[in-house]
XYZ file of C-alpha atoms in Angstrom:
85
model
C -98.523 -24.621 62.855
C -96.601 -27.603 61.527
C -94.315 -27.103 58.536
C -92.977 -29.961 56.443
C -90.046 -28.898 54.276
C -88.352 -30.960 51.589
C -85.230 -29.664 49.857
C -83.469 -31.385 46.993
C -81.229 -30.441 44.075
C -84.104 -28.976 42.041
C -86.576 -27.370 44.448
C -87.892 -26.523 47.890
C -91.332 -27.785 48.905
C -93.009 -26.235 51.958
C -96.186 -27.948 53.159
C -98.558 -26.794 55.879
C -101.860 -28.414 56.829
C -103.673 -26.240 54.278
C -101.166 -25.509 51.526
C -98.139 -26.573 49.527
C -95.587 -24.300 47.878
C -92.961 -25.660 45.473
C -90.203 -23.292 44.428
C -87.382 -24.233 42.077
C -83.886 -23.068 43.011
C -83.647 -20.814 39.953
C -86.550 -18.790 41.432
C -84.804 -18.279 44.788
C -83.219 -14.844 45.212
C -80.774 -15.578 48.023
C -79.645 -17.599 51.025
C -78.655 -15.981 54.328
C -76.706 -17.724 57.073
C -77.062 -15.974 60.437
C -76.314 -17.209 63.949
C -80.044 -17.454 64.698
C -81.349 -18.875 61.405
C -80.887 -19.734 57.738
C -83.069 -17.672 55.424
C -84.042 -18.788 51.943
C -85.361 -15.717 50.141
C -88.162 -15.921 47.576
C -87.777 -12.186 46.937
C -86.497 -9.135 48.821
C -89.340 -9.268 51.351
C -90.441 -12.901 51.598
C -88.579 -15.989 52.579
C -88.567 -19.247 54.448
C -86.573 -19.256 57.661
C -85.086 -22.264 59.433
C -84.204 -21.519 63.070
C -80.718 -22.394 64.289
C -82.245 -24.784 66.843
C -83.207 -27.063 63.925
C -79.497 -27.875 63.454
C -77.322 -29.928 65.788
C -74.707 -27.158 66.085
C -73.429 -24.000 64.326
C -71.237 -25.995 61.930
C -74.259 -28.052 60.792
C -76.191 -24.813 60.208
C -73.298 -23.354 58.205
C -72.910 -26.566 56.160
C -76.616 -26.515 55.303
C -76.444 -22.847 54.316
C -73.473 -23.618 52.058
C -75.353 -26.556 50.484
C -78.374 -24.316 49.818
C -76.134 -21.554 48.423
C -74.504 -24.060 46.066
C -77.945 -25.196 44.820
C -78.760 -21.536 44.130
C -75.437 -20.941 42.324
C -75.897 -24.066 40.204
C -79.462 -23.080 39.279
C -78.358 -19.554 38.404
C -75.596 -20.868 36.121
C -78.004 -23.315 34.457
C -80.650 -20.641 34.004
C -78.109 -18.214 32.500
C -76.907 -20.879 30.050
C -80.473 -21.592 28.897
C -81.297 -17.877 28.531
C -78.173 -17.152 26.466
C -78.698 -20.080 24.094
């Protein structure tokens, strides 16, 4: 199956030949950086996983995981500010 993934500052869009899923960063529950993959968790049991082979080297994988983690932190802060207002 072919997956087309677009990530930006506001959301993650995962497209397959038969579906499209858009998830905003404030709905993401976590980001995991492991030697074999980067996991972006929708909840405790579901996520989207990017294999390490998709990155040019381990430092590129780690930099991407940090970028994704920062998007999640920023969305969490923004969401908390809106909820407390």
